[in-house]
Short mmCIF file of C-alpha atoms in Angstrom, two decimals:
data_model
loop_
_atom_site.label_atom_id
_atom_site.label_comp_id
_atom_site.label_asym_id
_atom_site.label_seq_id
_atom_site.Cartn_x
_atom_site.Cartn_y
_atom_site.Cartn_z
CA ARG A 1 51.17 83.43 84.24
CA GLU A 2 54.27 84.26 82.23
CA SER A 3 56.39 84.59 85.40
CA GLU A 4 55.09 81.21 86.64
CA GLU A 5 55.96 79.60 83.36
CA ALA A 6 59.51 81.16 83.54
CA ILE A 7 59.99 79.89 87.07
CA ASN A 8 58.84 76.42 86.09
CA GLN A 9 61.21 76.38 83.20
CA LEU A 10 64.04 77.52 85.35
CA LYS A 11 63.28 74.79 87.83
CA GLN A 12 63.15 72.12 85.10
CA LYS A 13 66.44 73.33 83.77
CA ARG A 14 68.10 73.13 87.16
CA GLN A 15 66.65 69.64 87.79
CA ARG A 16 67.94 68.53 84.40
CA ILE A 17 71.45 69.88 85.16
CA LYS A 18 71.42 68.22 88.57
CA LEU A 19 70.35 64.86 87.12
CA ASN A 20 73.02 64.90 84.50
CA ARG A 21 75.64 65.86 87.07
CA ASN A 22 74.68 63.12 89.46
CA SER A 23 74.54 60.57 86.58
CA GLY A 24 78.13 61.37 85.45
CA ARG A 25 76.91 62.64 82.05
CA GLU A 26 78.03 65.70 80.19
CA TYR A 27 75.98 68.92 81.00
CA VAL A 28 76.08 72.68 80.71
CA ASN A 29 76.16 74.57 84.02
CA ARG A 30 74.40 77.79 84.85
CA LEU A 31 77.31 79.81 83.57
CA GLY A 32 77.12 78.26 80.21
CA LYS A 33 80.30 76.13 80.63
CA VAL A 34 80.30 72.68 79.27
CA VAL A 35 81.27 70.12 81.89
CA GLY A 36 82.55 66.78 80.57
CA ALA A 37 81.24 63.35 81.49
CA ARG A 38 82.78 61.22 84.10
CA ILE A 39 85.39 58.67 82.93
CA ILE A 40 87.51 55.88 84.56
CA GLY A 41 90.67 57.28 86.07
CA PRO A 42 94.30 56.09 85.46
CA PRO A 43 95.30 52.74 86.91
CA CYS A 44 97.47 52.38 90.04
CA HIS A 45 100.92 50.78 90.34
CA CYS A 46 100.85 49.73 93.98
CA PRO A 47 102.17 46.50 95.52
CA LEU A 48 98.57 45.29 96.07
CA LYS A 49 98.05 45.03 92.27
CA CYS A 50 94.57 46.35 92.65
CA TRP A 51 93.99 46.99 88.90
CA GLU A 52 94.94 43.47 87.93
CA ARG A 53 92.72 41.95 90.66
CA MET A 54 89.67 43.96 89.67
CA GLY A 55 90.09 43.15 85.93
CA SER A 56 87.05 43.58 83.77
CA LYS A 57 84.90 44.37 86.87
CA ILE A 58 86.13 47.93 86.87
CA LEU A 59 83.60 49.06 84.21
CA GLU A 60 80.75 47.40 86.07
CA ILE A 61 81.80 49.11 89.31
CA PHE A 62 81.85 52.48 87.53
CA ASN A 63 78.44 52.04 85.87
CA ASN A 64 76.72 50.73 89.02
CA PHE A 65 77.89 53.75 90.99
CA TRP A 66 76.73 56.43 88.58
CA ASP A 67 73.48 54.65 87.66
CA LEU A 68 72.23 55.48 91.14
CA SER A 69 71.84 59.17 89.96
CA ASP A 70 71.28 60.40 93.46
CA PHE A 71 73.89 62.15 95.63
CA ASN A 72 72.61 60.74 98.94
CA LEU A 73 72.47 57.17 97.56
CA GLN A 74 75.94 57.47 96.18
CA ASN A 75 77.17 58.61 99.59
CA SER A 76 75.44 55.68 101.27
CA TYR A 77 77.10 53.29 98.85
CA LEU A 78 80.54 54.87 99.44
CA PHE A 79 80.03 54.82 103.22
CA THR A 80 79.72 50.99 103.11
CA CYS A 81 83.01 50.72 101.09
CA LEU A 82 85.11 52.57 103.71
CA LYS A 83 86.45 51.30 107.02
CA LEU A 84 87.99 53.22 109.96
CA CYS A 85 90.95 51.41 111.52
CA ASP A 86 93.64 52.06 114.10
CA VAL A 87 97.21 52.94 113.12
CA LYS A 88 99.19 49.68 113.03
CA ARG A 89 102.67 51.04 112.79
CA ARG A 90 104.25 54.43 113.72
CA TYR A 91 107.59 55.66 112.62
CA THR A 92 107.94 58.68 114.77
CA LYS A 93 109.16 58.88 118.30
CA LYS A 94 106.26 61.05 119.46
CA PRO A 95 103.58 59.59 121.70
CA ALA A 96 100.42 58.39 119.91
CA GLU A 97 98.36 61.08 121.65
CA GLU A 98 100.45 63.81 120.14
CA SER A 99 100.37 62.52 116.62
CA ARG A 100 98.06 64.09 114.00
CA ARG A 101 97.30 60.68 112.56
CA GLN A 102 94.89 58.96 114.91
CA ASN A 103 93.21 56.69 112.38
CA THR A 104 93.78 54.84 109.16
CA PHE A 105 91.17 54.24 106.42
CA GLU A 106 90.85 51.25 104.24
CA TYR A 107 89.01 51.10 100.87
CA PHE A 108 86.99 48.21 99.48
CA VAL A 109 85.08 47.46 96.27
CA ARG A 110 82.22 45.06 95.68
CA ILE A 111 82.87 42.27 93.24
CA SER A 112 80.40 39.38 93.08
CA GLY A 113 78.97 40.21 96.49
CA LYS A 114 82.36 40.34 98.16
CA HIS A 115 84.50 43.17 99.38
CA LEU A 116 87.90 43.46 97.86
CA ARG A 117 90.49 45.68 99.52
CA VAL A 118 92.19 48.17 97.18
CA CYS A 119 94.29 51.25 97.49
CA LYS A 120 92.97 54.80 97.45
CA ARG A 121 94.09 55.56 93.91
CA ALA A 122 92.39 52.45 92.55
CA PHE A 123 89.17 53.18 94.47
CA MET A 124 88.92 56.72 93.21
CA SER A 125 89.77 55.73 89.59
CA SER A 126 87.30 52.82 89.45
CA HIS A 127 84.49 55.14 90.65
CA GLY A 128 85.46 58.16 88.48
CA LEU A 129 86.26 60.41 91.38
CA THR A 130 88.68 63.23 90.64
CA SER A 131 88.85 64.70 94.06
CA ASP A 132 88.89 63.09 97.56
CA LYS A 133 86.74 65.91 99.06
CA ARG A 134 83.68 63.62 99.07
CA LEU A 135 85.63 60.92 100.87
CA ARG A 136 86.99 63.29 103.44
CA THR A 137 83.49 64.42 104.25
CA LEU A 138 82.45 60.81 104.92
CA PHE A 139 85.63 60.23 107.00
CA HIS A 140 84.77 63.13 109.35
CA GLN A 141 81.29 61.75 109.78
CA MET A 142 82.73 58.26 110.63
CA LYS A 143 85.13 59.85 113.21
CA ASP A 144 82.13 61.52 114.84
CA GLY A 145 80.48 58.03 115.28
CA ALA A 146 77.91 58.35 112.55
CA LEU A 147 76.39 54.92 111.49
CA VAL A 148 74.87 56.29 108.23
CA PRO A 149 75.96 59.26 106.17
CA GLU A 150 74.21 62.60 106.71
CA PRO A 151 71.86 63.82 104.01
CA ASP A 152 72.99 66.46 101.60
CA ARG A 153 72.37 69.96 103.02
CA ARG A 154 73.67 71.98 100.07
CA GLY A 155 71.24 74.84 99.19
CA LYS A 156 69.12 74.26 102.37
CA HIS A 157 70.90 76.60 104.79
CA LEU A 158 68.39 79.37 104.21
CA ARG A 159 65.30 79.29 106.41
CA PRO A 160 61.87 80.81 105.34
CA VAL A 161 60.74 83.91 107.17
CA LYS A 162 58.60 82.94 110.16
CA SER A 163 55.39 84.72 111.06
CA PRO A 164 55.15 86.55 114.45
CA ASN A 165 53.03 83.72 115.83
CA GLN A 166 55.74 81.18 115.05
CA MET A 167 58.52 83.09 116.75
CA SER A 168 59.55 82.17 120.29
CA PRO A 169 59.09 84.78 123.11
CA ASN A 170 62.90 85.06 123.44
CA HIS A 171 63.38 85.81 119.80
CA ASN A 172 64.28 89.46 120.50
CA VAL A 173 66.76 88.45 123.14
CA GLU A 174 68.46 85.77 120.90
CA THR A 175 68.70 88.26 117.97
CA TYR A 176 70.39 90.85 120.27
CA ASN A 177 72.86 88.38 121.54
CA THR A 178 73.77 87.02 118.08
CA HIS A 179 73.88 90.46 116.48
CA LYS A 180 75.30 92.80 119.04
CA ILE A 181 75.04 96.43 118.40
CA LYS A 182 78.35 97.87 117.40
CA LYS A 183 79.42 101.26 118.87
CA PRO A 184 80.21 103.84 116.29
CA ARG A 185 83.85 104.40 115.75
CA THR A 186 85.26 107.58 117.10
CA THR A 187 87.56 109.36 114.87
CA LYS A 188 90.62 110.44 116.75
CA LYS A 189 92.09 113.71 115.91
CA LYS A 190 95.67 113.39 114.58
CA PRO A 191 98.07 115.55 116.67
CA ASN A 192 99.32 118.60 114.85
CA LYS A 193 103.10 118.86 114.85
CA LEU A 194 102.93 122.67 114.61
CA GLU A 195 100.90 123.11 117.81
CA ASN A 196 103.65 122.15 120.21
CA LYS A 197 106.54 123.39 118.05
CA GLN A 198 108.13 126.63 119.07
CA MET A 199 108.10 129.22 116.36
CA TYR A 200 111.43 130.86 115.37
CA THR A 201 111.80 134.49 116.55
CA PRO A 202 114.58 136.43 114.89
CA PRO A 203 117.04 138.33 117.12
CA PRO A 204 116.89 142.14 117.38
CA PRO A 205 118.92 144.02 114.65
CA PRO A 206 122.42 145.04 115.73
CA MET A 207 122.63 148.72 116.80
CA GLY A 208 126.43 149.05 116.91
CA HIS A 209 126.78 150.63 113.53
CA ILE A 210 124.56 153.58 114.41
CA HIS A 211 126.34 156.80 115.25
CA PRO A 212 126.79 157.55 118.97
CA HIS A 213 125.00 160.81 118.79
CA CYS A 214 121.79 158.98 117.71
CA THR A 215 121.43 157.25 121.08
CA PRO A 216 118.85 158.84 123.44
CA PRO A 217 120.38 161.44 125.84
CA PRO A 218 120.19 160.81 129.54
CA PRO A 219 117.28 162.49 131.45
CA PRO A 220 118.03 165.75 133.27
CA ALA A 221 118.88 165.67 136.95
CA HIS A 222 116.17 168.10 138.17
CA ALA A 223 112.93 166.63 139.57
CA THR A 224 110.54 168.76 137.42
CA THR A 225 107.85 166.98 135.44
CA MET A 226 108.85 166.33 131.79
CA GLN A 227 106.53 166.39 128.79
CA GLU A 228 107.09 163.91 125.96
CA PRO A 229 105.93 165.21 122.55
CA PRO A 230 104.07 162.61 120.45
CA HIS A 231 106.45 163.14 117.45
CA ALA A 232 109.38 162.01 119.57
CA TYR A 233 108.82 158.30 118.82
CA ILE A 234 110.04 156.66 115.59
CA PRO A 235 107.82 153.73 114.44
CA ASN A 236 110.80 151.50 113.30
CA GLY A 237 112.93 151.81 116.44
CA ASP A 238 113.54 153.39 119.83
CA ILE A 239 115.53 156.35 118.46
CA TYR A 240 115.17 159.86 119.86
CA PHE A 241 116.18 163.14 118.22
CA PRO A 242 117.83 166.00 120.23
CA GLY A 243 115.54 168.02 122.34
CA HIS A 244 113.29 165.05 123.22
CA TYR A 245 112.91 166.00 126.83
CA LEU A 246 111.36 169.47 127.14
CA GLU A 247 110.65 171.83 129.91
CA PRO A 248 106.98 172.93 130.51
CA HIS A 249 107.68 176.36 129.07
CA GLN A 250 109.37 174.97 125.92
CA SER A 251 107.61 174.57 122.62
CA MET A 252 106.15 171.24 121.39
CA ALA A 253 107.06 171.86 117.69
CA PRO A 254 109.54 169.49 115.98
CA PRO A 255 113.13 170.79 115.60
CA HIS A 256 114.54 172.24 112.43
CA VAL A 257 115.64 169.75 109.79
CA ASN A 258 119.15 171.27 109.78
CA GLN A 259 119.51 170.24 113.37
CA ILE A 260 118.88 166.58 112.63
CA PRO A 261 122.00 164.44 111.88
CA SER A 262 122.29 162.94 108.41
CA CYS A 263 122.25 159.34 109.65
CA GLN A 264 119.07 160.08 111.69
CA LYS A 265 117.48 161.55 108.51
CA MET A 266 117.99 158.19 106.81
CA LEU A 267 116.48 156.30 109.63
CA GLU A 268 113.62 158.73 110.35
CA ALA A 269 112.86 159.75 106.75
CA PRO A 270 109.19 158.59 106.93
CA ALA A 271 108.69 160.64 110.19
CA TYR A 272 110.27 163.89 108.87
CA PHE A 273 109.20 163.75 105.26
CA MET A 274 106.65 166.36 105.76
CA ALA A 275 108.98 168.60 107.77
CA GLY A 276 111.66 168.40 105.02
CA MET A 277 109.18 169.30 102.34
CA LYS A 278 108.02 172.41 104.27
CA GLU A 279 111.53 173.73 104.87
CA ASN A 280 112.75 172.57 101.41
CA THR A 281 115.99 171.38 103.04
CA PHE A 282 115.38 167.52 102.84
CA HIS A 283 118.02 167.27 100.13
CA GLN A 284 120.78 168.75 102.23
#
């Protein structure tokens, strides 16, 4: 019951706002803003002298228009005061078909049962219209060949939900055509600049500063099989110590530390650290 009363009060409030707006009186809109009442606009200063010809009838025209208190009735009244005419004089060299102005509109007011032609400014001021949007809507309807103005459709674009019995058999097909299924967007992988880019490889270290006796000796000329001891390789470079190539009857033990050159000791210190500690000659 409370909800129904609240709805009724809201409807009454909206109807009251609508009535005051269509009557040209002051009202408070739904946002709480005070909208002033309609008043007669400023006079015109055209060669037709519309304001002087209307005289004291301006207030009567204004009151008769807003006393209708209905948007559709007011549009019907304005529709009878407008006239669609052809363009009498053109000032451009373009053909008439290419011109944007294809028609001219004339404005009339009713005074003592007669229509008096006035300018647009005098027509809007005498009726208390601040914008010509209402007139332009009627002009478009006249261009389309309407004999009477169309009823107001504001707030009536929503349709109630129909039951399954009221729906047409092609409802699903129409819904599919109007609301097509959109394909999901595929996210494209951005190309990585580092994938195709060649990495920098540093050049090999120069070996010219090494002493000549540190270079590997040439292999012997005989064709006997040679044995390569595992301690002959240095992890940090392809450097060999003397006696690398051994005969089958020779020993596999590493050479004495005193037989290793000083420059080779510096390069091969990790490999011969244990050998130097055993012989106690690493400091020499």
